[in-house]
Tab-separated table of C-alpha atoms in Angstrom:
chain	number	residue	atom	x	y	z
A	1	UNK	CA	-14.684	-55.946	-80.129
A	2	UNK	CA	-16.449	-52.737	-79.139
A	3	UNK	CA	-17.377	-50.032	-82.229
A	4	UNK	CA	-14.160	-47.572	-80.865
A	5	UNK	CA	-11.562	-50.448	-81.552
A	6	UNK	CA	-13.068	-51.860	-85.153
A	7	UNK	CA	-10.470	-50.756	-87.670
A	8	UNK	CA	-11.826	-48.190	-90.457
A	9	UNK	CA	-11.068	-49.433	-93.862
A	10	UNK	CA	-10.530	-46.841	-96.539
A	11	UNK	CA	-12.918	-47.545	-99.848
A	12	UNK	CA	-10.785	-49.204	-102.473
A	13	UNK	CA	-11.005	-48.507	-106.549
A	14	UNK	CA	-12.462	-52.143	-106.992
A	15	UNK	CA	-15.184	-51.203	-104.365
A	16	UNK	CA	-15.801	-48.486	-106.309
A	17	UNK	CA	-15.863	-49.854	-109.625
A	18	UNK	CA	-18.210	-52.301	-108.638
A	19	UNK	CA	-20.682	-50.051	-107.965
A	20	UNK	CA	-21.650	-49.774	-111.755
A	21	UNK	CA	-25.814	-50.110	-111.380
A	22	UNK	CA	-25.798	-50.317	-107.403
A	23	UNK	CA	-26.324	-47.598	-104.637
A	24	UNK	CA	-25.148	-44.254	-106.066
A	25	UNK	CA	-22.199	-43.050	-105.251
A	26	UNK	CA	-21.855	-40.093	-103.234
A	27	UNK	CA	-18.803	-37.559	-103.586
A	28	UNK	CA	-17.611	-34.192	-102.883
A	29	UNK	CA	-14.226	-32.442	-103.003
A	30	UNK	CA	-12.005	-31.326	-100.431
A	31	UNK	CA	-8.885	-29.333	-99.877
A	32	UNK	CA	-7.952	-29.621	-96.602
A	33	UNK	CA	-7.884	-31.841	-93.233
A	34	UNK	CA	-10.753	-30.389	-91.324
A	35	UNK	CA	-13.208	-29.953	-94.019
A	36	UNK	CA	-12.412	-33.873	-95.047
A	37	UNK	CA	-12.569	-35.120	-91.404
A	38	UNK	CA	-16.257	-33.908	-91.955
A	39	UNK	CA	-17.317	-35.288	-95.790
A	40	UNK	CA	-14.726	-38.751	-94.739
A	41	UNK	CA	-17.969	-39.838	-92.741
A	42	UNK	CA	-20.346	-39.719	-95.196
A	43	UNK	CA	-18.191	-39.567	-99.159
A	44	UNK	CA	-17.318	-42.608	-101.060
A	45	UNK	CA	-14.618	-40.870	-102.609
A	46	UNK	CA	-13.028	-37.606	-101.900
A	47	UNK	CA	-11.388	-35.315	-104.653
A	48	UNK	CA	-8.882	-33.130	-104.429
A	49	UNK	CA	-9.356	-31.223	-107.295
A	50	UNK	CA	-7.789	-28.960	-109.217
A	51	UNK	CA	-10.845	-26.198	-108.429
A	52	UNK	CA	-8.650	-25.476	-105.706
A	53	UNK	CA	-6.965	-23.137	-107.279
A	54	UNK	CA	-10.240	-20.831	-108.062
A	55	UNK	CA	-11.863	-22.063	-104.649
A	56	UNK	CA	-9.048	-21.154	-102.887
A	57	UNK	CA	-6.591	-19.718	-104.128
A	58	UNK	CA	-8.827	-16.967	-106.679
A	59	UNK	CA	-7.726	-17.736	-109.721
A	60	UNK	CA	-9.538	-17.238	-112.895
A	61	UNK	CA	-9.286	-20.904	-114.245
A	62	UNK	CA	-7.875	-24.121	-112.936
A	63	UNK	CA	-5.287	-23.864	-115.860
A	64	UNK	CA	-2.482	-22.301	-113.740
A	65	UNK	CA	-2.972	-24.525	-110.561
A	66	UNK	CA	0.840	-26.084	-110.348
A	67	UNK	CA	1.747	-30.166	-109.545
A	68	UNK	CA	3.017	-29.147	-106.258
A	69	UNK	CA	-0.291	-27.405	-105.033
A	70	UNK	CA	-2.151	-30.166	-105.574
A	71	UNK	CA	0.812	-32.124	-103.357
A	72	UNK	CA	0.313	-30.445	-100.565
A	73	UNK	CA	-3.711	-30.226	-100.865
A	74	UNK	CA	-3.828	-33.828	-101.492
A	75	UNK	CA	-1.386	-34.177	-98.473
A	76	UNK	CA	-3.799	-32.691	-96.096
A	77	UNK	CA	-6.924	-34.480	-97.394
A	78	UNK	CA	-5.412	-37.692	-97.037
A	79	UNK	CA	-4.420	-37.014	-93.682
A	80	UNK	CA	-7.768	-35.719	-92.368
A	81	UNK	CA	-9.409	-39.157	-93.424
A	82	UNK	CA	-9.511	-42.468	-92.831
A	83	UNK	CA	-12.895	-44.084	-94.953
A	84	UNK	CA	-12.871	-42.472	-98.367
A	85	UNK	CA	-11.197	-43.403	-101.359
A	86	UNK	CA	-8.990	-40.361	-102.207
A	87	UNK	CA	-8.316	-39.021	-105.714
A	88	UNK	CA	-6.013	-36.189	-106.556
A	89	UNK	CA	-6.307	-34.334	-110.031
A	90	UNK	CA	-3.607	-34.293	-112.129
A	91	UNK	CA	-3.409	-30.427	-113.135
A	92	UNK	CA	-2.679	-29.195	-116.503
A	93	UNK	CA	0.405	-29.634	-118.122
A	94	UNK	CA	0.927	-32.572	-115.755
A	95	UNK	CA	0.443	-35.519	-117.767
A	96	UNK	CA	-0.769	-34.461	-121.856
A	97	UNK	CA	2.810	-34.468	-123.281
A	98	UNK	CA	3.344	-38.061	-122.703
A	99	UNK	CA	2.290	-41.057	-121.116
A	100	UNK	CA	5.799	-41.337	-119.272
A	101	UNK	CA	5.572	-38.209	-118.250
A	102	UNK	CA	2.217	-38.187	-117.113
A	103	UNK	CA	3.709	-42.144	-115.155
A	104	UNK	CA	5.981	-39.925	-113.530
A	105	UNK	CA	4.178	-36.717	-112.144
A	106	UNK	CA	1.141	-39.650	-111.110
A	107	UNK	CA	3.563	-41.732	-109.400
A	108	UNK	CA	4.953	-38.452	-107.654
A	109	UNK	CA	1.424	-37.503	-106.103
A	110	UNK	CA	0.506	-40.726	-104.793
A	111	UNK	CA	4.031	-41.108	-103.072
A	112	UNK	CA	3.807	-37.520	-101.648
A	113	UNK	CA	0.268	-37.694	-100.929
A	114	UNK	CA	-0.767	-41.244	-99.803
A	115	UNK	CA	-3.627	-40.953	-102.347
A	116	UNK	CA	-5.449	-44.091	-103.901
A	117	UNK	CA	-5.717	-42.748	-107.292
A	118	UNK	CA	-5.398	-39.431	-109.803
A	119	UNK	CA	-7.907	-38.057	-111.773
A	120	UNK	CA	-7.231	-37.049	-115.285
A	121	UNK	CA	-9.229	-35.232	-118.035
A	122	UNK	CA	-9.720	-36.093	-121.430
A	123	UNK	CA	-11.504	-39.136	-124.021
A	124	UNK	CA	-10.124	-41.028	-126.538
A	125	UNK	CA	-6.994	-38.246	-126.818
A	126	UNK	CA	-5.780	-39.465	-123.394
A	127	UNK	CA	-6.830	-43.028	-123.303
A	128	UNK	CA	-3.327	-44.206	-124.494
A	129	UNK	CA	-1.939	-42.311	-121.187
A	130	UNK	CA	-4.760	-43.972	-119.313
A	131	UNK	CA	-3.818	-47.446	-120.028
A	132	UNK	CA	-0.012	-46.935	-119.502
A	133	UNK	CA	-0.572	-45.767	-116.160
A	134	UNK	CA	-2.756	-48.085	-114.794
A	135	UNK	CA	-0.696	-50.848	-116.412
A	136	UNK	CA	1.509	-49.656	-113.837
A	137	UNK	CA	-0.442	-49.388	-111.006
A	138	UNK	CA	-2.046	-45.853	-111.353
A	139	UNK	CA	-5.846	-46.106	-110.614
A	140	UNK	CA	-7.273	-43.754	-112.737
A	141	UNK	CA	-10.361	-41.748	-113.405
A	142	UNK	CA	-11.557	-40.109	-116.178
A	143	UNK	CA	-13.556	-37.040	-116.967
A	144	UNK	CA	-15.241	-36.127	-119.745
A	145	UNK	CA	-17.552	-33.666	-121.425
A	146	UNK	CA	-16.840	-30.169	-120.045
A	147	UNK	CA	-13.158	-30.111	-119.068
A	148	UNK	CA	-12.165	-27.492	-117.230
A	149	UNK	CA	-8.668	-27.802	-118.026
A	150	UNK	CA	-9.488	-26.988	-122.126
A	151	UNK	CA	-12.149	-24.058	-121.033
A	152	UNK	CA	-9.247	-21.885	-123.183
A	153	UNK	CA	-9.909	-24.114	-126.249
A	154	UNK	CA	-13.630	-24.513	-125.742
A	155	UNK	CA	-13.955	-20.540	-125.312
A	156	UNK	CA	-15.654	-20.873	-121.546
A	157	UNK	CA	-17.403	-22.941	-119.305
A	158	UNK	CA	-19.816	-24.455	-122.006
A	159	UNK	CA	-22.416	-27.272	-121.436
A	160	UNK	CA	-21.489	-30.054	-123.726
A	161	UNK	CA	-23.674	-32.376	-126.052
A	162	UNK	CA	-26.819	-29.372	-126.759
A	163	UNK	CA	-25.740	-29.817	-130.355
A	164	UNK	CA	-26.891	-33.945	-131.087
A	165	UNK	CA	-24.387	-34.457	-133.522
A	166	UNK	CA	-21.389	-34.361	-130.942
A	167	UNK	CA	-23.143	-37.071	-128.931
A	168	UNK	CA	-21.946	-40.059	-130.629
A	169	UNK	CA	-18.281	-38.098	-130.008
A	170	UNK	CA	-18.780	-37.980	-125.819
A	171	UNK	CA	-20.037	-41.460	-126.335
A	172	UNK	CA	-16.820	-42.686	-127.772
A	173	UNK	CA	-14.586	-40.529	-125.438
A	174	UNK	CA	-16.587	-42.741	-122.526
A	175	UNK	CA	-15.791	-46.084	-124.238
A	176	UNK	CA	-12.199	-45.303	-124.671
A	177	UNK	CA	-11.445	-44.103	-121.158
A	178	UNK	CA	-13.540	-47.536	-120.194
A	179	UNK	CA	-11.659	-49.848	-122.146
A	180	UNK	CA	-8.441	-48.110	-121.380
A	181	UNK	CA	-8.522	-49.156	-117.626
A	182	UNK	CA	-10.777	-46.323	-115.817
A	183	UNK	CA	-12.234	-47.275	-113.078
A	184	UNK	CA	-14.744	-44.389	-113.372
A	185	UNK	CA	-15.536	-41.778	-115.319
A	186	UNK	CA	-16.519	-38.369	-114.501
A	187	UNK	CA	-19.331	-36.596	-116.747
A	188	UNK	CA	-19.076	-33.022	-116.415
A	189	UNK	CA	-21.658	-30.051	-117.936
A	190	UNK	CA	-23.536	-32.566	-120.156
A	191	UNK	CA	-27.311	-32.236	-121.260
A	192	UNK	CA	-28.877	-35.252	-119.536
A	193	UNK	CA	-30.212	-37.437	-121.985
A	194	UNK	CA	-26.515	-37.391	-123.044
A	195	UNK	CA	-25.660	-38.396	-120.047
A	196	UNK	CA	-27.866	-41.233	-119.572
A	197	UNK	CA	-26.763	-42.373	-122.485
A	198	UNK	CA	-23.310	-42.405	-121.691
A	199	UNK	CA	-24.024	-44.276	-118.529
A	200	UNK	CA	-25.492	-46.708	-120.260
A	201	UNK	CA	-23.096	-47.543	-122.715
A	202	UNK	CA	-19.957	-47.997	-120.194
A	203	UNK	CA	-19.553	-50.219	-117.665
A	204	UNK	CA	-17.612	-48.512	-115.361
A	205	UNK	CA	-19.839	-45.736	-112.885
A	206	UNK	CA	-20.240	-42.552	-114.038
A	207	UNK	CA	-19.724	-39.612	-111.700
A	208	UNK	CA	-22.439	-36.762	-112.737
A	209	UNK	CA	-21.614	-33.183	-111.769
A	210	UNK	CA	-24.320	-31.129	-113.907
A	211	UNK	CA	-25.000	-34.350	-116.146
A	212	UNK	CA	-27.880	-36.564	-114.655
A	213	UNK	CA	-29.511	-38.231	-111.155
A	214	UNK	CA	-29.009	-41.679	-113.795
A	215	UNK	CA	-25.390	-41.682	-113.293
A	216	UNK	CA	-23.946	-43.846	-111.057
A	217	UNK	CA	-22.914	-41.012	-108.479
A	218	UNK	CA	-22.613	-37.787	-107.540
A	219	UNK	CA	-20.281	-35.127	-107.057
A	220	UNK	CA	-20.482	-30.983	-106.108
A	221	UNK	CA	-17.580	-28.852	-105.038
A	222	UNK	CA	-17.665	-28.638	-101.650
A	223	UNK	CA	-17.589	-24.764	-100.932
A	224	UNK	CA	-20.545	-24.012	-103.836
A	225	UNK	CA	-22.879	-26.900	-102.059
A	226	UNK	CA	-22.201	-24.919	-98.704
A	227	UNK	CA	-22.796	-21.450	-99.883
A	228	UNK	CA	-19.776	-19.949	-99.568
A	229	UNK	CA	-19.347	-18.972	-103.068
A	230	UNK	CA	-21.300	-15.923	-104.091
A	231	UNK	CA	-22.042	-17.619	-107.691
A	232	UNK	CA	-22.504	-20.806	-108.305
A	233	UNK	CA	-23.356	-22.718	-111.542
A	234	UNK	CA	-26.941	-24.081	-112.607
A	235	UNK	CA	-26.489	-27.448	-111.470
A	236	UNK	CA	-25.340	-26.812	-107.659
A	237	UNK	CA	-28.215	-27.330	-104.940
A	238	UNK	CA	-27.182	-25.066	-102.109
A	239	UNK	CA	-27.145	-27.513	-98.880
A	240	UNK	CA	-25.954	-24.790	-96.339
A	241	UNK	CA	-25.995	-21.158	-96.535
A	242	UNK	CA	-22.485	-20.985	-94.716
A	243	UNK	CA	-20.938	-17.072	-96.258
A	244	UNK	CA	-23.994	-15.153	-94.568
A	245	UNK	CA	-22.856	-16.889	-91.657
A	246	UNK	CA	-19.602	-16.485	-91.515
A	247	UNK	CA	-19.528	-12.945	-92.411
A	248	UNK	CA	-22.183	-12.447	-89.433
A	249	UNK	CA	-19.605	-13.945	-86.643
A	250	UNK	CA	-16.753	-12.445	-88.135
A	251	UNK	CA	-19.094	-8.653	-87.516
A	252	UNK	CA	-19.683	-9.865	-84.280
A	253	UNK	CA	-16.196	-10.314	-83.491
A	254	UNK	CA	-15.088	-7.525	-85.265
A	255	UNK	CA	-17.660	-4.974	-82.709
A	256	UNK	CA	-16.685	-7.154	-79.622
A	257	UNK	CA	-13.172	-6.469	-80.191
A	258	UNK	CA	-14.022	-2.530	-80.733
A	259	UNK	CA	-16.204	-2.293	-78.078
A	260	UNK	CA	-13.524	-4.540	-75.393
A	261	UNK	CA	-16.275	-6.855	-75.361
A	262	UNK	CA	-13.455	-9.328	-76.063
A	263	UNK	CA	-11.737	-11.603	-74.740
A	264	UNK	CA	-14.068	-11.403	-71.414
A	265	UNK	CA	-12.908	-12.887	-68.298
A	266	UNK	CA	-13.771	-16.809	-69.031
A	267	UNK	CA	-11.087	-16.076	-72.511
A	268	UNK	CA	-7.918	-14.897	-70.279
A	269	UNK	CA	-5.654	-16.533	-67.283
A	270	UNK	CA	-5.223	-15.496	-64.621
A	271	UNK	CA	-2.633	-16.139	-61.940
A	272	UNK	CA	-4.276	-17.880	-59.380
């Protein structure tokens, strides 16, 4: 069977989980098809997360980012892939009033969206909901540390765990989402002793994003890794320099059209 006709299997949440200790897994998010088509070739897992609505939609906070957004986000992610694992976040208000509720709303976005799993945020508090759902066949991840979602409660974007007596706290919030049934955890804005020590006390991978290079993977909103945000937090590496860029071809355009540059002969038809 030549390479063009082998089948592409998407990444499954026991693949995943069983990467506890092993190669590090890489991850990124996404919002749409094109963008995905491009990180589906090299991501073990895609998320769709809720950052969308800051990334793209310029909101202040993820807090107002609605179920149905993250439907049709998820939507095109899924459909601009074919190898990652896909994971849609489950946006606030979606899923903390009650496990059936939260059953519901996660059943809704992998019907709609084809996805392979939600993400939720929370320790111990949710691992109740955690449990429920994937008693009924809702892979879930966790996240822990800083969650976005509670940035209201937590008075900002804070790192987590630089005050050692709220370790032990994180710590626990990682062993309940474990035992509840996560099949990963993600460890956001943590100082990163913390964070190895929470990778070392669950066995389920941990997914770092400002935490540690000891966690099982890694994962970086797309558009900050790129440079296409202005700002970007402490922890991002810029891989690309991509808003300089942009801005220069969209100039160039811009003085082409002005001047009639544009379109030149080889960008009309003709009749003949």
């Amino acid at each position: 069977m030549s390479a063009q006709n082998e089948t592409i299997r998407r990444i499954t949440v026991p693949q995943i989980r069983d990467r506890k200790g092993g190669e590090p897994i890489v991850s990124l998010t996404s919002y749409h098809a094109h963008t995905a088509a491009i990180v589906d070739k090299h991501a073990d897992f895609i998320l769709v997360g809720d950052s969308l609505g800051m990334v793209m939609h310029g909101m202040e906070s993820t807090v107002g980012v609605p179920l149905d957004l993250m439907v049709m986000h998820g939507r095109a992610v899924v459909r601009g892939t074919k190898r990652a694992l896909i994971v849609v976040d489950m946006p606030f208000g979606s899923y903390e009033e009650s496990p059936n509720m939260a059953f519901r709303n996660a059943a809704m976005i992998m019907k709609e969206t084809q996805c392979q799993a939600v993400k939720l945020e929370g320790g111990a508090r949710m691992a109740e909901t955690i449990k429920f759902l994937v008693e009924r066949g809702i892979p879930v991840m966790a996240h822990i540390g800083l969650t976005p979602q509670s940035t209201n409660v937590m008075g900002g974007f804070k790192t987590q765990g630089r005050d050692e007596d709220t370790w032990n706290m994180h710590i626990a919030d990682a062993k309940a989402v474990a035992e509840a049934g996560a099949f990963a955890v993600v460890v956001e804005g943590v100082v990163e002793p913390l964070a190895d020590q929470i990778t070392a006390a669950v066995d389920i991978p941990t997914i770092g994003i400002g935490a540690s290079k000891n966690c099982d993977g890694q994962i970086l909103v797309l558009e900050d890794m790129l440079g296409l945000n202005p700002w970007v937090p402490k922890f991002v590496k810029k891989y690309g320099n991509l808003g300089p860029a942009i801005e220069q071809a969209v100039a160039e355009y811009a003085d082409e059209v002005k001047s009639r540059a544009f379109p030149g002969p080889e960008n009309v038809y003709n009749n003949k």
